[in-house]
PDB file of C-alpha atoms in Angstrom:
ATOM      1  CA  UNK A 211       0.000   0.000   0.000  1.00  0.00           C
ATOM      2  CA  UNK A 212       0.925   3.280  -0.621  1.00  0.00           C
ATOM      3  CA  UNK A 213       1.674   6.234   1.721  1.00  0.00           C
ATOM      4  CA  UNK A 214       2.839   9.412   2.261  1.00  0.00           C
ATOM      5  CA  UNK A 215       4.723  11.423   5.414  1.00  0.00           C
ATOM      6  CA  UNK A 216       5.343  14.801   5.845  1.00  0.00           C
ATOM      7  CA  UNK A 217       7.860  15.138   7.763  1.00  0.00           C
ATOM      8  CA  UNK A 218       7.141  18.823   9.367  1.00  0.00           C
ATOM      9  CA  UNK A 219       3.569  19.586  10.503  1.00  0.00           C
ATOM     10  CA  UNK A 220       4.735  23.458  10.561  1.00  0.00           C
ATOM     11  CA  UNK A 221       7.231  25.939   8.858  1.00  0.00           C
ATOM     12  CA  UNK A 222       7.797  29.306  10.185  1.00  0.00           C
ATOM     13  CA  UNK A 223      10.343  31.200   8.028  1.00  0.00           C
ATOM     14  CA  UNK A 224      10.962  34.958   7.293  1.00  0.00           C
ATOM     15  CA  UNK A 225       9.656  36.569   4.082  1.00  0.00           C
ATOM     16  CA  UNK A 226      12.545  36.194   1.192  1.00  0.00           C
ATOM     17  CA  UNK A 227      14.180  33.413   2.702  1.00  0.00           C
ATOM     18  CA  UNK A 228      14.395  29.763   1.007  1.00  0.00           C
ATOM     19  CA  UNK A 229      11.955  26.945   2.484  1.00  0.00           C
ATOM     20  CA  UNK A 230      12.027  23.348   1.610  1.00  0.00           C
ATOM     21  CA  UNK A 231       8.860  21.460   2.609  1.00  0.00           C
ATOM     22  CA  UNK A 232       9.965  17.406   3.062  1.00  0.00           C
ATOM     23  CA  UNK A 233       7.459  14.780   1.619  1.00  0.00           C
ATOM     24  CA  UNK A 234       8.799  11.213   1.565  1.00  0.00           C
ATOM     25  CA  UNK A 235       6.623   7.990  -0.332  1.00  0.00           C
ATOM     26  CA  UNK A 236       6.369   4.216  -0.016  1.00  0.00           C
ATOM     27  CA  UNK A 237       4.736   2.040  -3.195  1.00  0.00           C
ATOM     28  CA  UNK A 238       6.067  -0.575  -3.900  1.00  0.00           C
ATOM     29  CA  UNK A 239       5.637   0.209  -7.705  1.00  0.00           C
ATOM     30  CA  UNK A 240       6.280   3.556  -9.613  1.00  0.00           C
ATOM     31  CA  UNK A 241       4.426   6.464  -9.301  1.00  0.00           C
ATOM     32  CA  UNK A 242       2.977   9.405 -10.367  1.00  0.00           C
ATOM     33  CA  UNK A 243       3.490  12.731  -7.341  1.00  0.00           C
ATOM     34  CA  UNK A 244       1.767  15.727  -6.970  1.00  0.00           C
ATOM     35  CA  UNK A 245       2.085  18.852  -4.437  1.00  0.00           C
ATOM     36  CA  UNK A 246      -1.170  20.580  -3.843  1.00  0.00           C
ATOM     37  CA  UNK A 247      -1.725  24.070  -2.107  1.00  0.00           C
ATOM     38  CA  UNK A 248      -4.470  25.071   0.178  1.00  0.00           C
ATOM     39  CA  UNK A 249      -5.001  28.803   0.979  1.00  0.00           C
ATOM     40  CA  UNK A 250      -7.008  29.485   4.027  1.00  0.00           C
ATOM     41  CA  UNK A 251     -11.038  28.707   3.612  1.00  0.00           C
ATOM     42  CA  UNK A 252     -10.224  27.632  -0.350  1.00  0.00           C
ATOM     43  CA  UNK A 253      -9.889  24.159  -1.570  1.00  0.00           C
ATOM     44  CA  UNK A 254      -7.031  22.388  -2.820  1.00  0.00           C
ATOM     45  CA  UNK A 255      -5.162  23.696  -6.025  1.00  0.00           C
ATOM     46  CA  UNK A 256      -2.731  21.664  -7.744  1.00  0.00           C
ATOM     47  CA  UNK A 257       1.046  23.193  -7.198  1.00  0.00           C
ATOM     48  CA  UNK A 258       2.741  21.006  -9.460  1.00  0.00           C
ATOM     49  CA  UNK A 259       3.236  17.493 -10.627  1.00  0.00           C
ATOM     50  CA  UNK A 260       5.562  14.748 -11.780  1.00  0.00           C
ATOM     51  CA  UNK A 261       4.619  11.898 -14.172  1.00  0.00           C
ATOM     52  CA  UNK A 262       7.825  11.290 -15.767  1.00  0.00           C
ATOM     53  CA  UNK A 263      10.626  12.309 -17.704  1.00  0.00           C
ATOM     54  CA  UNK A 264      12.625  14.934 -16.121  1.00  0.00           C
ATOM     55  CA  UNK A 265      12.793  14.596 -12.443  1.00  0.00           C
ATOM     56  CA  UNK A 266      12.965  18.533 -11.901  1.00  0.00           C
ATOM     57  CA  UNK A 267       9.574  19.831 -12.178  1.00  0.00           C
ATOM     58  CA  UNK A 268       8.189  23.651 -11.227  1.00  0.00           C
ATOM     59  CA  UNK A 269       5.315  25.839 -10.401  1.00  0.00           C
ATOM     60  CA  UNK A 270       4.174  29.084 -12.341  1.00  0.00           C
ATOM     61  CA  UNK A 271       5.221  30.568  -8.547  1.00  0.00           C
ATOM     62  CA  UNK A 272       8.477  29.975  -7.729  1.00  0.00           C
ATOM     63  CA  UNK A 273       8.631  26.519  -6.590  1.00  0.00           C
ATOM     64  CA  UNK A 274      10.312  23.191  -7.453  1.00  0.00           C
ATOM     65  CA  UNK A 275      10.120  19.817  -6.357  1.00  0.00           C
ATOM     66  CA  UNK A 276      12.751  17.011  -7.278  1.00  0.00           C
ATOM     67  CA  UNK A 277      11.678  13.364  -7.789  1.00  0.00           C
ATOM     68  CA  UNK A 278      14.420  11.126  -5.784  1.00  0.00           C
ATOM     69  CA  UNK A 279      14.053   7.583  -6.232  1.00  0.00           C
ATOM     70  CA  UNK A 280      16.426   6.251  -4.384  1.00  0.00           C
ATOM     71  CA  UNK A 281      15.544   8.442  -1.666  1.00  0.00           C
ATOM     72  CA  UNK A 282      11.811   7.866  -2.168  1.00  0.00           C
ATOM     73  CA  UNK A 283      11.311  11.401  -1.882  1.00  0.00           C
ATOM     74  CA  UNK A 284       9.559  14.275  -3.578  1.00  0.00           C
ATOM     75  CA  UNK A 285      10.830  18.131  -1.438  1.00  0.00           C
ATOM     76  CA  UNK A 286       9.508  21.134  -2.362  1.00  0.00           C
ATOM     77  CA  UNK A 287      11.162  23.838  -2.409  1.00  0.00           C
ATOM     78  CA  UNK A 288      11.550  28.032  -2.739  1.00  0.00           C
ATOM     79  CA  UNK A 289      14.979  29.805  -2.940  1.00  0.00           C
ATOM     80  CA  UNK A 290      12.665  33.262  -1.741  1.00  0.00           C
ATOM     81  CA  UNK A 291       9.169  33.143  -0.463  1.00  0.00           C
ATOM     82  CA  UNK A 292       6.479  35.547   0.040  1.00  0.00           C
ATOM     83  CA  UNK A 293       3.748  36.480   2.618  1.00  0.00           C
ATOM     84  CA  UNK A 294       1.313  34.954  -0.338  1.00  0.00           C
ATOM     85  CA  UNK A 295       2.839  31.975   0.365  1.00  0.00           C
ATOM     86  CA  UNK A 296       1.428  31.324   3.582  1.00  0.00           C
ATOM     87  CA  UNK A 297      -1.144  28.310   3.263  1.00  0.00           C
ATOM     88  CA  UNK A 298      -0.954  24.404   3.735  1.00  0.00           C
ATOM     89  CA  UNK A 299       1.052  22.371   1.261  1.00  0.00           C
ATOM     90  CA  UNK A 300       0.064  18.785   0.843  1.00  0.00           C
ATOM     91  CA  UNK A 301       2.389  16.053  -1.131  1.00  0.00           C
ATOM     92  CA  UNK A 302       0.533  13.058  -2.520  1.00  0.00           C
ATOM     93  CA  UNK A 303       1.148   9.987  -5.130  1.00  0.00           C
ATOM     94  CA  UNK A 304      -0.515   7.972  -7.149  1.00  0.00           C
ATOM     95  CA  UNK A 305       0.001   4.653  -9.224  1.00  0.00           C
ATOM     96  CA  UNK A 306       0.301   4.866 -12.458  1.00  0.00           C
ATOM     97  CA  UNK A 307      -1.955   3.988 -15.121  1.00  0.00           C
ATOM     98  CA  UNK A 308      -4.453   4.972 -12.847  1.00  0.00           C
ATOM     99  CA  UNK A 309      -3.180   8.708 -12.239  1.00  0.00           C
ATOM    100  CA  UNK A 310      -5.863  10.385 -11.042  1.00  0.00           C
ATOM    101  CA  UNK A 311      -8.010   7.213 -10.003  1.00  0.00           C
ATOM    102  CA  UNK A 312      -6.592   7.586  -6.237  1.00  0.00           C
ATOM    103  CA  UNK A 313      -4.655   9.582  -4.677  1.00  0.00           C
ATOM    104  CA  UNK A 314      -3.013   9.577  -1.267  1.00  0.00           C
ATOM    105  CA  UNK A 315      -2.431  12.346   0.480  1.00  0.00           C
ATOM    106  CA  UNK A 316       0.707  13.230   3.517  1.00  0.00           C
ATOM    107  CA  UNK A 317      -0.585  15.022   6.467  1.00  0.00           C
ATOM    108  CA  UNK A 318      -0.090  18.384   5.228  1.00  0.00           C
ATOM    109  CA  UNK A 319       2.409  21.268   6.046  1.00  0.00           C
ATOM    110  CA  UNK A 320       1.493  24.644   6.955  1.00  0.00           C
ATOM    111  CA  UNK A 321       4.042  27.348   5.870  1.00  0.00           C
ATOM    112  CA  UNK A 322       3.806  30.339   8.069  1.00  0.00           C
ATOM    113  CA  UNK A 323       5.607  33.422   6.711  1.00  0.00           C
ATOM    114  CA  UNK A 324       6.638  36.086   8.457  1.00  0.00           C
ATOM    115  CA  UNK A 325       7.715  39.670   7.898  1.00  0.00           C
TER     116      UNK A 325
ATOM    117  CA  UNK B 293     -11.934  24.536  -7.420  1.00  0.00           C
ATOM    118  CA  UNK B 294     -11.585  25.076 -10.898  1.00  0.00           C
ATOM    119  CA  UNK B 295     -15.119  23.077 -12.856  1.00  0.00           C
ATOM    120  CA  UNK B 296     -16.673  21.538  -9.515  1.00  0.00           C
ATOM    121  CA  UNK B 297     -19.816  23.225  -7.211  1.00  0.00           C
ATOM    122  CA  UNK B 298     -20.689  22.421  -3.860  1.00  0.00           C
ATOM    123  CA  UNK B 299     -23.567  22.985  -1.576  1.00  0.00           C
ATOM    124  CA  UNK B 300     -23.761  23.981   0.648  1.00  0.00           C
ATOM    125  CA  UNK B 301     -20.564  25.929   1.379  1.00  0.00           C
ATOM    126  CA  UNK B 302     -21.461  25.947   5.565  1.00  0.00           C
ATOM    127  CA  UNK B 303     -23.744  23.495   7.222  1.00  0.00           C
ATOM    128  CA  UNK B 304     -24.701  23.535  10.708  1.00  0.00           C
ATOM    129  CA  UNK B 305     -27.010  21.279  12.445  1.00  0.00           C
ATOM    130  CA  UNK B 306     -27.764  19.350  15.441  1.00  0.00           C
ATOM    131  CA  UNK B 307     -26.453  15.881  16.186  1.00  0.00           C
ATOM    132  CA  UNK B 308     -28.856  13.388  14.889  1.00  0.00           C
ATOM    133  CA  UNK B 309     -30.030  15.372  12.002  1.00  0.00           C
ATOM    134  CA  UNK B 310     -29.298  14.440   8.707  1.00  0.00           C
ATOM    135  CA  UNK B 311     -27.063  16.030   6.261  1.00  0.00           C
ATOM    136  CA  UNK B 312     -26.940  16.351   2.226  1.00  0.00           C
ATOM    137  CA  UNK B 313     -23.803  17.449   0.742  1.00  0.00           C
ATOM    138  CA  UNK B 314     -24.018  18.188  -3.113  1.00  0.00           C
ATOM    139  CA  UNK B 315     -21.324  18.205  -5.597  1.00  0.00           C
ATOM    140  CA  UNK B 316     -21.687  19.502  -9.123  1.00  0.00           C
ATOM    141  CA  UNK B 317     -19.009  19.102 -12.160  1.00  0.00           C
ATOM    142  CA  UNK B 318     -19.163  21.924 -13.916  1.00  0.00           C
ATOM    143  CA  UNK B 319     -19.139  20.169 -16.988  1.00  0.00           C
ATOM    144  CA  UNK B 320     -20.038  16.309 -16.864  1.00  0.00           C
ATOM    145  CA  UNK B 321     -17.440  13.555 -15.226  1.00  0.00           C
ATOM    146  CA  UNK B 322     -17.972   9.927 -14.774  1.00  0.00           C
ATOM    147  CA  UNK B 323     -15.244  10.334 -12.065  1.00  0.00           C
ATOM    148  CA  UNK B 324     -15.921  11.826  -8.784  1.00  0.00           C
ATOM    149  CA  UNK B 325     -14.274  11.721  -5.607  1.00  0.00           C
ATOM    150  CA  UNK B 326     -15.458  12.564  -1.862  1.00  0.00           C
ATOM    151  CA  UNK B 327     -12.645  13.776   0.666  1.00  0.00           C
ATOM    152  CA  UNK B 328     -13.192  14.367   4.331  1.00  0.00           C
ATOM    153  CA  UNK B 329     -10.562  16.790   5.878  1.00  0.00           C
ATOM    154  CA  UNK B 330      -9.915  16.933   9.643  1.00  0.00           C
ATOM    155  CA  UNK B 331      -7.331  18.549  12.456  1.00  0.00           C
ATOM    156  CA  UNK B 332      -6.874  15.278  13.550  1.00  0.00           C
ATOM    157  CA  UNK B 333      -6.675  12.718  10.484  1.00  0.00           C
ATOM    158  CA  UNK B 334      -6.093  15.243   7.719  1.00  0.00           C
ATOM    159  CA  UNK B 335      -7.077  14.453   4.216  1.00  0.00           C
ATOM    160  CA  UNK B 336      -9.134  11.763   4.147  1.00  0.00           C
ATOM    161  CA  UNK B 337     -10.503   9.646   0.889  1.00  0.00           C
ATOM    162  CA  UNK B 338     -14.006   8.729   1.890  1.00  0.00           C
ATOM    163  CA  UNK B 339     -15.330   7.005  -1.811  1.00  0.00           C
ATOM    164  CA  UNK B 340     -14.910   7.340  -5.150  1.00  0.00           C
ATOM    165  CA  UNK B 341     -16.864   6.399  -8.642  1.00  0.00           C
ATOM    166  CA  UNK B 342     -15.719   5.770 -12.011  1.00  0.00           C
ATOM    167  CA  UNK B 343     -18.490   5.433 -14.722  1.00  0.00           C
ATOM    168  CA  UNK B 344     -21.009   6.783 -11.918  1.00  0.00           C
ATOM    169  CA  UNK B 345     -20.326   3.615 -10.051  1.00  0.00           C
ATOM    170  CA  UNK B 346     -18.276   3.367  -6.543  1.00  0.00           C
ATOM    171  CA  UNK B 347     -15.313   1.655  -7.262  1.00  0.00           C
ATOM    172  CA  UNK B 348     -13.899   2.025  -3.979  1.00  0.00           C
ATOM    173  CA  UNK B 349     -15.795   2.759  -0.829  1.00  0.00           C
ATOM    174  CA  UNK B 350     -13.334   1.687   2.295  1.00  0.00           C
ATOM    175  CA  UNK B 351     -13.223   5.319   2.984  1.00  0.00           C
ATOM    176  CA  UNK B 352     -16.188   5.824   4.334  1.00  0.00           C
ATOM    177  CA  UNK B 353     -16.426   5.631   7.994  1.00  0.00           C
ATOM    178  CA  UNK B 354     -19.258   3.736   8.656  1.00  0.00           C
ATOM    179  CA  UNK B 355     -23.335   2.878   7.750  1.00  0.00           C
ATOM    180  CA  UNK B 356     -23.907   6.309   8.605  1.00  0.00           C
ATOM    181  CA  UNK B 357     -22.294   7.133   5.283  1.00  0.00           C
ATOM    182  CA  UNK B 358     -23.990   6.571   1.925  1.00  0.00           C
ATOM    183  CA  UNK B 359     -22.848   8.752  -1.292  1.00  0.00           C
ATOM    184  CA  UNK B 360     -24.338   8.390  -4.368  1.00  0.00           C
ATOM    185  CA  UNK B 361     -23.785   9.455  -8.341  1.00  0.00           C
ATOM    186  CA  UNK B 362     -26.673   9.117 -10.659  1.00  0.00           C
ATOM    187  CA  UNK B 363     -25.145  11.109 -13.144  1.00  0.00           C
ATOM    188  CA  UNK B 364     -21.803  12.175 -14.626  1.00  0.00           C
ATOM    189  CA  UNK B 365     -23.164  16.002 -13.284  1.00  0.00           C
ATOM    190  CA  UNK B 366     -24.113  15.118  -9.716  1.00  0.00           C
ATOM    191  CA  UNK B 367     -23.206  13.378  -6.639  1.00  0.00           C
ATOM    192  CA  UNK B 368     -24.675  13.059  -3.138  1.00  0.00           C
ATOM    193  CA  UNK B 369     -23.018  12.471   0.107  1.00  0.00           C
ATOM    194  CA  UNK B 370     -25.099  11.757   3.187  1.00  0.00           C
ATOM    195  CA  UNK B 371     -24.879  11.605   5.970  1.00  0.00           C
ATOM    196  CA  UNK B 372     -27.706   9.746   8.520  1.00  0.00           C
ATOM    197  CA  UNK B 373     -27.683  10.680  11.709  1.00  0.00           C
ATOM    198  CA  UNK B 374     -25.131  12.759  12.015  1.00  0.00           C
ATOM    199  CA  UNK B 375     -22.543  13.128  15.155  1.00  0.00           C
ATOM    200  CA  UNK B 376     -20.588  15.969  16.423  1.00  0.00           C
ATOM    201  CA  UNK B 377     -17.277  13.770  15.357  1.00  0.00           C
ATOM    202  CA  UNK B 378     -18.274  14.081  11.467  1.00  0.00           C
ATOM    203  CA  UNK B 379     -17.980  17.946  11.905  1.00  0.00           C
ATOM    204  CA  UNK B 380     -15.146  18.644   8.983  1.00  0.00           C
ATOM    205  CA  UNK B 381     -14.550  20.362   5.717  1.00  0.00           C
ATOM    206  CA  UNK B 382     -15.998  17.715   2.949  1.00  0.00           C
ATOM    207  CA  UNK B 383     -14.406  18.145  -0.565  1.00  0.00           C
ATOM    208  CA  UNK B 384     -15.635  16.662  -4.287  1.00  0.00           C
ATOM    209  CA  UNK B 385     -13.105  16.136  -6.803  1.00  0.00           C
ATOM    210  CA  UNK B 386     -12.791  15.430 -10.276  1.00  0.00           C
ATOM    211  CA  UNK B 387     -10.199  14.069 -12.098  1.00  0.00           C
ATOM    212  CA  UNK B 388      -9.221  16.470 -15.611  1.00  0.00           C
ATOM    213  CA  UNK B 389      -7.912  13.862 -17.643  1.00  0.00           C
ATOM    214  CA  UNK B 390      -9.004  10.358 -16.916  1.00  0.00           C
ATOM    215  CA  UNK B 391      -6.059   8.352 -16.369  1.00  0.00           C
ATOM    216  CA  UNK B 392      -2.672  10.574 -16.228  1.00  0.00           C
ATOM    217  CA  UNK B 393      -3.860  13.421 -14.437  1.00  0.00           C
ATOM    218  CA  UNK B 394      -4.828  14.557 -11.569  1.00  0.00           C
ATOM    219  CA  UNK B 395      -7.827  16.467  -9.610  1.00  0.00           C
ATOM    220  CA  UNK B 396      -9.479  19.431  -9.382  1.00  0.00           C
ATOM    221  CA  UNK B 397     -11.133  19.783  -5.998  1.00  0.00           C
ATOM    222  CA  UNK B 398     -14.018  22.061  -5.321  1.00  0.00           C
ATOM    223  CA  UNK B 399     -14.330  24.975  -2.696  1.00  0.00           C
ATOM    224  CA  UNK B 400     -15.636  22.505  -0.015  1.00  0.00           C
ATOM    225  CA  UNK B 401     -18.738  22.255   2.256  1.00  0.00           C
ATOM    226  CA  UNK B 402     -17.506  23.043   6.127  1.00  0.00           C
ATOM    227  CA  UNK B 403     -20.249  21.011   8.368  1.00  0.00           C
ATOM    228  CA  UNK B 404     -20.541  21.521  11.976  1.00  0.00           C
ATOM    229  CA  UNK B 405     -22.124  19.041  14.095  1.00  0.00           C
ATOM    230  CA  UNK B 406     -23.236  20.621  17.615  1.00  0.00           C
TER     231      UNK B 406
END
């Protein structure tokens, strides 16, 4: 069975500094991971996503996250983040060819920034 | 929550009662999925149906729970009677492109069970 940890319930970091948000998988078969992004109140937005191909994969907004399968881990990460970035980032994975058929979701992070 | 509506967007009742929570795609899906998201257990996959049919229901956390999807534009989750410890935010979610995709998760229904 798949699943996913998190490994920080909470980041606090100043505004314009880097973050890196942890996410680490188990499956014992390939798989398709995603980061998603929940602002306060909203629902979940897709971040960004990796299928295959190159293991480097980034956001409209700044961030990256690098597929390491040896490390069975998927960070996410900013080199300079904003107050706008404040919300709760969730990693999760899914088995290919089913992509979308079920995901599984970490616990979350929440990303405080401050000024 | 690009394509998906829910209703309502708060809920508030009294323990026993019961509770509808809608979900409408935008534009028709024969893939829907329910979420339950708490403090405690986080983000939580209650059911979801492929071809309007549940494919996989071990989500949901007991009798209490029933969803349903006549059609590729609607699905119901219920919830009969309902308990103070089913007070959460409920999401729908639909996948974009069936099988290398992923979802697109509506605003949410936030239920509070006093």
């Amino acid at each position: 069975a798949q699943s996913v940890t998190q490994l920080d319930s909470q980041v606090p970091v100043f505004e314009e500094a880097p973050v890196e948000l942890r996410c680490n998988y188990s499956s014992s078969v390939s798989v398709y991971l995603f980061w998603y992004v929940q602002y306060p109140n909203q629902g979940l937005q897709l971040l960004l996503k990796y299928l295959s191909g190159s293991t480097l994969v980034e956001s409209i907004n700044g961030f990256e996250a690098e597929f390491n399968k040896s490390q069975t881990s998927f960070h996410l990460r900013k080199p300079s983040v904003h107050i706008s970035d404040t919300a709760e980032y969730f990693c999760a994975v899914s088995e290919p060819p089913q992509g979308a058929q079920k995901l599984v979701f970490g616990q979350g992070t929440r990303l405080t920034i401050n000024p | 929550d690009a394509g998906v509506i829910q209703s309502p967007r708060h809920e508030v009742t009294e323990m026993g009662q019961e509770v509808t929570l809608r979900c409408k795609p935008i534009s028709g899906h024969n893939s829907l999925f329910w979420y339950r998201q708490t403090m405690m257990r986080g983000l939580e996959l209650l059911i979801y149906f492929n071809n309007n049919v549940p494919i996989d229901d071990s989500g949901m956390p007991e009798d209490r729970f029933s969803a349903k999807m006549p059609n590729a534009s609607f699905s119901t989750l219920k919830i009969q009677p309902s308990e103070p410890r089913d007070s959460a935010v409920y999401f729908c979610a639909i996948p974009r492109l069936a099988g290398t995709d992923t979802q697109y998760f509506g605003p949410g229904t936030r239920l509070t069970v006093l």
